[in-house]
Amino acid sequence: MRIDPIEFLVTYLDSLTDIPDGSVLGDLNNHVTGETAIYLEHMGGFRVVRDRMDRIDVEYAAYSMDRKEAVDLVLLVREKFLEALPNTSVGGALVLDVEEIDSPKYDPDESSREHVYCGQVAVFYTAA
């Protein structure tokens, strides 16, 4: 399979009405310090079934100058990944399941002074 999982996860979160428009990023190159952002980073994973199913480990992080906004946003993303994403087809992928690896924790950015909360999930998917 040649499906970029970060691309389909960004597409998925961008499609949700309760996620702030334009806040979901697959890299931090377009992040402006002080602007609320959700950042997704590929952390690893493995091929589960030959060319049929992959598991990707993804860290998700919410950045905000307001601590409450950051924690509310990261908990919303966690909910959308764990409760709504399984059995969803998006961006050429069919998400079979999502498991939590690490629940959200506080990890502030020392240089920008932004509040950052991040968690990690395993996403199991196949081509749609």
JSON list of C-alpha atoms in Angstrom, two decimals:
[
{"chain": "A", "resi": 1, "resn": "MET", "atom": "CA", "xyz": [0.00, 0.00, 0.00]},
{"chain": "A", "resi": 2, "resn": "ARG", "atom": "CA", "xyz": [1.16, 3.49, -0.76]},
{"chain": "A", "resi": 3, "resn": "ILE", "atom": "CA", "xyz": [-1.17, 5.60, 1.32]},
{"chain": "A", "resi": 4, "resn": "ASP", "atom": "CA", "xyz": [0.24, 8.50, 3.33]},
{"chain": "A", "resi": 5, "resn": "PRO", "atom": "CA", "xyz": [-1.50, 8.02, 6.69]},
{"chain": "A", "resi": 6, "resn": "ILE", "atom": "CA", "xyz": [-0.79, 11.52, 7.95]},
{"chain": "A", "resi": 7, "resn": "GLU", "atom": "CA", "xyz": [-2.48, 12.91, 4.83]},
{"chain": "A", "resi": 8, "resn": "PHE", "atom": "CA", "xyz": [-5.71, 10.92, 5.35]},
{"chain": "A", "resi": 9, "resn": "LEU", "atom": "CA", "xyz": [-5.75, 11.68, 9.09]},
{"chain": "A", "resi": 10, "resn": "VAL", "atom": "CA", "xyz": [-5.35, 15.42, 8.41]},
{"chain": "A", "resi": 11, "resn": "THR", "atom": "CA", "xyz": [-8.17, 15.15, 5.85]},
{"chain": "A", "resi": 12, "resn": "TYR", "atom": "CA", "xyz": [-10.35, 13.35, 8.41]},
{"chain": "A", "resi": 13, "resn": "LEU", "atom": "CA", "xyz": [-9.83, 15.91, 11.18]},
{"chain": "A", "resi": 14, "resn": "ASP", "atom": "CA", "xyz": [-10.21, 18.83, 8.73]},
{"chain": "A", "resi": 15, "resn": "SER", "atom": "CA", "xyz": [-13.61, 17.47, 7.69]},
{"chain": "A", "resi": 16, "resn": "LEU", "atom": "CA", "xyz": [-15.02, 17.66, 11.23]},
{"chain": "A", "resi": 17, "resn": "THR", "atom": "CA", "xyz": [-17.10, 20.72, 12.03]},
{"chain": "A", "resi": 18, "resn": "ASP", "atom": "CA", "xyz": [-16.03, 20.94, 15.69]},
{"chain": "A", "resi": 19, "resn": "ILE", "atom": "CA", "xyz": [-12.31, 21.17, 14.82]},
{"chain": "A", "resi": 20, "resn": "PRO", "atom": "CA", "xyz": [-11.17, 24.78, 14.15]},
{"chain": "A", "resi": 21, "resn": "ASP", "atom": "CA", "xyz": [-10.77, 25.44, 10.41]},
{"chain": "A", "resi": 22, "resn": "GLY", "atom": "CA", "xyz": [-7.18, 25.33, 9.18]},
{"chain": "A", "resi": 23, "resn": "SER", "atom": "CA", "xyz": [-5.78, 24.19, 12.51]},
{"chain": "A", "resi": 24, "resn": "VAL", "atom": "CA", "xyz": [-4.80, 20.61, 11.52]},
{"chain": "A", "resi": 25, "resn": "LEU", "atom": "CA", "xyz": [-1.21, 20.26, 10.31]},
{"chain": "A", "resi": 26, "resn": "GLY", "atom": "CA", "xyz": [0.85, 17.36, 9.00]},
{"chain": "A", "resi": 27, "resn": "ASP", "atom": "CA", "xyz": [4.02, 19.31, 9.72]},
{"chain": "A", "resi": 28, "resn": "LEU", "atom": "CA", "xyz": [4.92, 22.38, 11.73]},
{"chain": "A", "resi": 29, "resn": "ASN", "atom": "CA", "xyz": [6.33, 24.36, 8.78]},
{"chain": "A", "resi": 30, "resn": "ASN", "atom": "CA", "xyz": [3.08, 26.31, 8.46]},
{"chain": "A", "resi": 31, "resn": "HIS", "atom": "CA", "xyz": [2.54, 26.77, 12.20]},
{"chain": "A", "resi": 32, "resn": "VAL", "atom": "CA", "xyz": [2.60, 30.37, 13.36]},
{"chain": "A", "resi": 33, "resn": "THR", "atom": "CA", "xyz": [3.55, 30.68, 17.03]},
{"chain": "A", "resi": 34, "resn": "GLY", "atom": "CA", "xyz": [0.51, 31.71, 19.02]},
{"chain": "A", "resi": 35, "resn": "GLU", "atom": "CA", "xyz": [-2.04, 30.27, 16.60]},
{"chain": "A", "resi": 36, "resn": "THR", "atom": "CA", "xyz": [-4.04, 27.25, 17.75]},
{"chain": "A", "resi": 37, "resn": "ALA", "atom": "CA", "xyz": [-2.89, 24.11, 15.95]},
{"chain": "A", "resi": 38, "resn": "ILE", "atom": "CA", "xyz": [-3.32, 20.35, 15.92]},
{"chain": "A", "resi": 39, "resn": "TYR", "atom": "CA", "xyz": [-0.14, 18.63, 14.79]},
{"chain": "A", "resi": 40, "resn": "LEU", "atom": "CA", "xyz": [0.04, 14.98, 13.66]},
{"chain": "A", "resi": 41, "resn": "GLU", "atom": "CA", "xyz": [3.37, 13.17, 13.58]},
{"chain": "A", "resi": 42, "resn": "HIS", "atom": "CA", "xyz": [4.15, 9.68, 12.28]},
{"chain": "A", "resi": 43, "resn": "MET", "atom": "CA", "xyz": [5.94, 7.90, 15.14]},
{"chain": "A", "resi": 44, "resn": "GLY", "atom": "CA", "xyz": [6.30, 4.37, 13.72]},
{"chain": "A", "resi": 45, "resn": "GLY", "atom": "CA", "xyz": [4.20, 1.32, 13.08]},
{"chain": "A", "resi": 46, "resn": "PHE", "atom": "CA", "xyz": [4.45, -1.85, 11.01]},
{"chain": "A", "resi": 47, "resn": "ARG", "atom": "CA", "xyz": [2.90, -3.95, 8.25]},
{"chain": "A", "resi": 48, "resn": "VAL", "atom": "CA", "xyz": [0.28, -6.24, 9.81]},
{"chain": "A", "resi": 49, "resn": "VAL", "atom": "CA", "xyz": [-0.81, -8.33, 6.81]},
{"chain": "A", "resi": 50, "resn": "ARG", "atom": "CA", "xyz": [1.50, -8.28, 3.77]},
{"chain": "A", "resi": 51, "resn": "ASP", "atom": "CA", "xyz": [0.13, -5.67, 1.35]},
{"chain": "A", "resi": 52, "resn": "ARG", "atom": "CA", "xyz": [-3.32, -5.66, 2.97]},
{"chain": "A", "resi": 53, "resn": "MET", "atom": "CA", "xyz": [-3.16, -3.90, 6.35]},
{"chain": "A", "resi": 54, "resn": "ASP", "atom": "CA", "xyz": [-0.84, -1.47, 8.12]},
{"chain": "A", "resi": 55, "resn": "ARG", "atom": "CA", "xyz": [-0.60, -0.13, 11.63]},
{"chain": "A", "resi": 56, "resn": "ILE", "atom": "CA", "xyz": [0.71, 3.40, 12.05]},
{"chain": "A", "resi": 57, "resn": "ASP", "atom": "CA", "xyz": [1.54, 5.01, 15.38]},
{"chain": "A", "resi": 58, "resn": "VAL", "atom": "CA", "xyz": [0.62, 8.68, 15.39]},
{"chain": "A", "resi": 59, "resn": "GLU", "atom": "CA", "xyz": [1.30, 11.36, 17.96]},
{"chain": "A", "resi": 60, "resn": "TYR", "atom": "CA", "xyz": [-1.30, 14.10, 18.03]},
{"chain": "A", "resi": 61, "resn": "ALA", "atom": "CA", "xyz": [-0.63, 17.41, 19.74]},
{"chain": "A", "resi": 62, "resn": "ALA", "atom": "CA", "xyz": [-2.72, 20.50, 20.42]},
{"chain": "A", "resi": 63, "resn": "TYR", "atom": "CA", "xyz": [-0.90, 23.85, 20.57]},
{"chain": "A", "resi": 64, "resn": "SER", "atom": "CA", "xyz": [-2.44, 26.98, 22.07]},
{"chain": "A", "resi": 65, "resn": "MET", "atom": "CA", "xyz": [-1.47, 30.04, 24.08]},
{"chain": "A", "resi": 66, "resn": "ASP", "atom": "CA", "xyz": [-4.46, 29.19, 26.29]},
{"chain": "A", "resi": 67, "resn": "ARG", "atom": "CA", "xyz": [-3.97, 26.04, 28.40]},
{"chain": "A", "resi": 68, "resn": "LYS", "atom": "CA", "xyz": [-7.69, 25.25, 28.67]},
{"chain": "A", "resi": 69, "resn": "GLU", "atom": "CA", "xyz": [-8.13, 25.52, 24.89]},
{"chain": "A", "resi": 70, "resn": "ALA", "atom": "CA", "xyz": [-5.18, 23.16, 24.33]},
{"chain": "A", "resi": 71, "resn": "VAL", "atom": "CA", "xyz": [-6.49, 20.52, 26.73]},
{"chain": "A", "resi": 72, "resn": "ASP", "atom": "CA", "xyz": [-10.06, 20.76, 25.39]},
{"chain": "A", "resi": 73, "resn": "LEU", "atom": "CA", "xyz": [-8.80, 20.40, 21.83]},
{"chain": "A", "resi": 74, "resn": "VAL", "atom": "CA", "xyz": [-6.53, 17.42, 22.52]},
{"chain": "A", "resi": 75, "resn": "LEU", "atom": "CA", "xyz": [-9.35, 15.61, 24.33]},
{"chain": "A", "resi": 76, "resn": "LEU", "atom": "CA", "xyz": [-11.65, 16.29, 21.36]},
{"chain": "A", "resi": 77, "resn": "VAL", "atom": "CA", "xyz": [-9.07, 14.86, 18.93]},
{"chain": "A", "resi": 78, "resn": "ARG", "atom": "CA", "xyz": [-8.61, 11.83, 21.20]},
{"chain": "A", "resi": 79, "resn": "GLU", "atom": "CA", "xyz": [-12.38, 11.26, 21.20]},
{"chain": "A", "resi": 80, "resn": "LYS", "atom": "CA", "xyz": [-12.62, 11.62, 17.40]},
{"chain": "A", "resi": 81, "resn": "PHE", "atom": "CA", "xyz": [-9.77, 9.16, 16.85]},
{"chain": "A", "resi": 82, "resn": "LEU", "atom": "CA", "xyz": [-10.89, 6.52, 19.35]},
{"chain": "A", "resi": 83, "resn": "GLU", "atom": "CA", "xyz": [-14.67, 6.74, 19.04]},
{"chain": "A", "resi": 84, "resn": "ALA", "atom": "CA", "xyz": [-15.49, 8.04, 15.57]},
{"chain": "A", "resi": 85, "resn": "LEU", "atom": "CA", "xyz": [-12.61, 7.09, 13.24]},
{"chain": "A", "resi": 86, "resn": "PRO", "atom": "CA", "xyz": [-12.90, 3.25, 13.33]},
{"chain": "A", "resi": 87, "resn": "ASN", "atom": "CA", "xyz": [-14.89, 1.87, 10.37]},
{"chain": "A", "resi": 88, "resn": "THR", "atom": "CA", "xyz": [-14.45, 5.14, 8.46]},
{"chain": "A", "resi": 89, "resn": "SER", "atom": "CA", "xyz": [-13.26, 5.46, 4.88]},
{"chain": "A", "resi": 90, "resn": "VAL", "atom": "CA", "xyz": [-11.22, 8.59, 4.19]},
{"chain": "A", "resi": 91, "resn": "GLY", "atom": "CA", "xyz": [-8.57, 9.61, 1.65]},
{"chain": "A", "resi": 92, "resn": "GLY", "atom": "CA", "xyz": [-8.34, 6.17, 0.04]},
{"chain": "A", "resi": 93, "resn": "ALA", "atom": "CA", "xyz": [-8.01, 4.32, 3.35]},
{"chain": "A", "resi": 94, "resn": "LEU", "atom": "CA", "xyz": [-10.46, 2.28, 5.37]},
{"chain": "A", "resi": 95, "resn": "VAL", "atom": "CA", "xyz": [-9.70, 2.63, 9.07]},
{"chain": "A", "resi": 96, "resn": "LEU", "atom": "CA", "xyz": [-10.41, -0.68, 10.75]},
{"chain": "A", "resi": 97, "resn": "ASP", "atom": "CA", "xyz": [-9.57, 0.22, 14.34]},
{"chain": "A", "resi": 98, "resn": "VAL", "atom": "CA", "xyz": [-7.80, 2.75, 16.55]},
{"chain": "A", "resi": 99, "resn": "GLU", "atom": "CA", "xyz": [-6.13, 1.93, 19.87]},
{"chain": "A", "resi": 100, "resn": "GLU", "atom": "CA", "xyz": [-4.68, 4.28, 22.43]},
{"chain": "A", "resi": 101, "resn": "ILE", "atom": "CA", "xyz": [-0.94, 4.01, 23.07]},
{"chain": "A", "resi": 102, "resn": "ASP", "atom": "CA", "xyz": [-0.57, 7.01, 25.37]},
{"chain": "A", "resi": 103, "resn": "SER", "atom": "CA", "xyz": [-3.27, 9.29, 26.74]},
{"chain": "A", "resi": 104, "resn": "PRO", "atom": "CA", "xyz": [-2.77, 13.07, 26.44]},
{"chain": "A", "resi": 105, "resn": "LYS", "atom": "CA", "xyz": [-0.10, 14.61, 28.64]},
{"chain": "A", "resi": 106, "resn": "TYR", "atom": "CA", "xyz": [1.21, 18.13, 29.14]},
{"chain": "A", "resi": 107, "resn": "ASP", "atom": "CA", "xyz": [4.41, 18.93, 27.23]},
{"chain": "A", "resi": 108, "resn": "PRO", "atom": "CA", "xyz": [4.75, 22.73, 26.89]},
{"chain": "A", "resi": 109, "resn": "ASP", "atom": "CA", "xyz": [6.95, 24.19, 24.15]},
{"chain": "A", "resi": 110, "resn": "GLU", "atom": "CA", "xyz": [9.86, 25.83, 25.96]},
{"chain": "A", "resi": 111, "resn": "SER", "atom": "CA", "xyz": [10.86, 28.13, 23.11]},
{"chain": "A", "resi": 112, "resn": "SER", "atom": "CA", "xyz": [7.44, 29.47, 22.07]},
{"chain": "A", "resi": 113, "resn": "ARG", "atom": "CA", "xyz": [5.85, 29.23, 25.56]},
{"chain": "A", "resi": 114, "resn": "GLU", "atom": "CA", "xyz": [2.78, 27.62, 23.97]},
{"chain": "A", "resi": 115, "resn": "HIS", "atom": "CA", "xyz": [0.76, 25.10, 25.92]},
{"chain": "A", "resi": 116, "resn": "VAL", "atom": "CA", "xyz": [1.02, 21.68, 24.26]},
{"chain": "A", "resi": 117, "resn": "TYR", "atom": "CA", "xyz": [-0.85, 18.50, 25.11]},
{"chain": "A", "resi": 118, "resn": "CYS", "atom": "CA", "xyz": [-0.04, 15.34, 23.19]},
{"chain": "A", "resi": 119, "resn": "GLY", "atom": "CA", "xyz": [-1.19, 11.74, 23.02]},
{"chain": "A", "resi": 120, "resn": "GLN", "atom": "CA", "xyz": [-0.53, 8.77, 20.79]},
{"chain": "A", "resi": 121, "resn": "VAL", "atom": "CA", "xyz": [-2.72, 6.27, 18.95]},
{"chain": "A", "resi": 122, "resn": "ALA", "atom": "CA", "xyz": [-2.24, 3.22, 16.75]},
{"chain": "A", "resi": 123, "resn": "VAL", "atom": "CA", "xyz": [-4.34, 3.33, 13.57]},
{"chain": "A", "resi": 124, "resn": "PHE", "atom": "CA", "xyz": [-5.05, 0.07, 11.74]},
{"chain": "A", "resi": 125, "resn": "TYR", "atom": "CA", "xyz": [-6.01, 0.61, 8.10]},
{"chain": "A", "resi": 126, "resn": "THR", "atom": "CA", "xyz": [-6.23, -0.89, 4.64]},
{"chain": "A", "resi": 127, "resn": "ALA", "atom": "CA", "xyz": [-6.86, 0.48, 1.16]},
{"chain": "A", "resi": 128, "resn": "ALA", "atom": "CA", "xyz": [-10.53, 1.41, 0.68]}
]
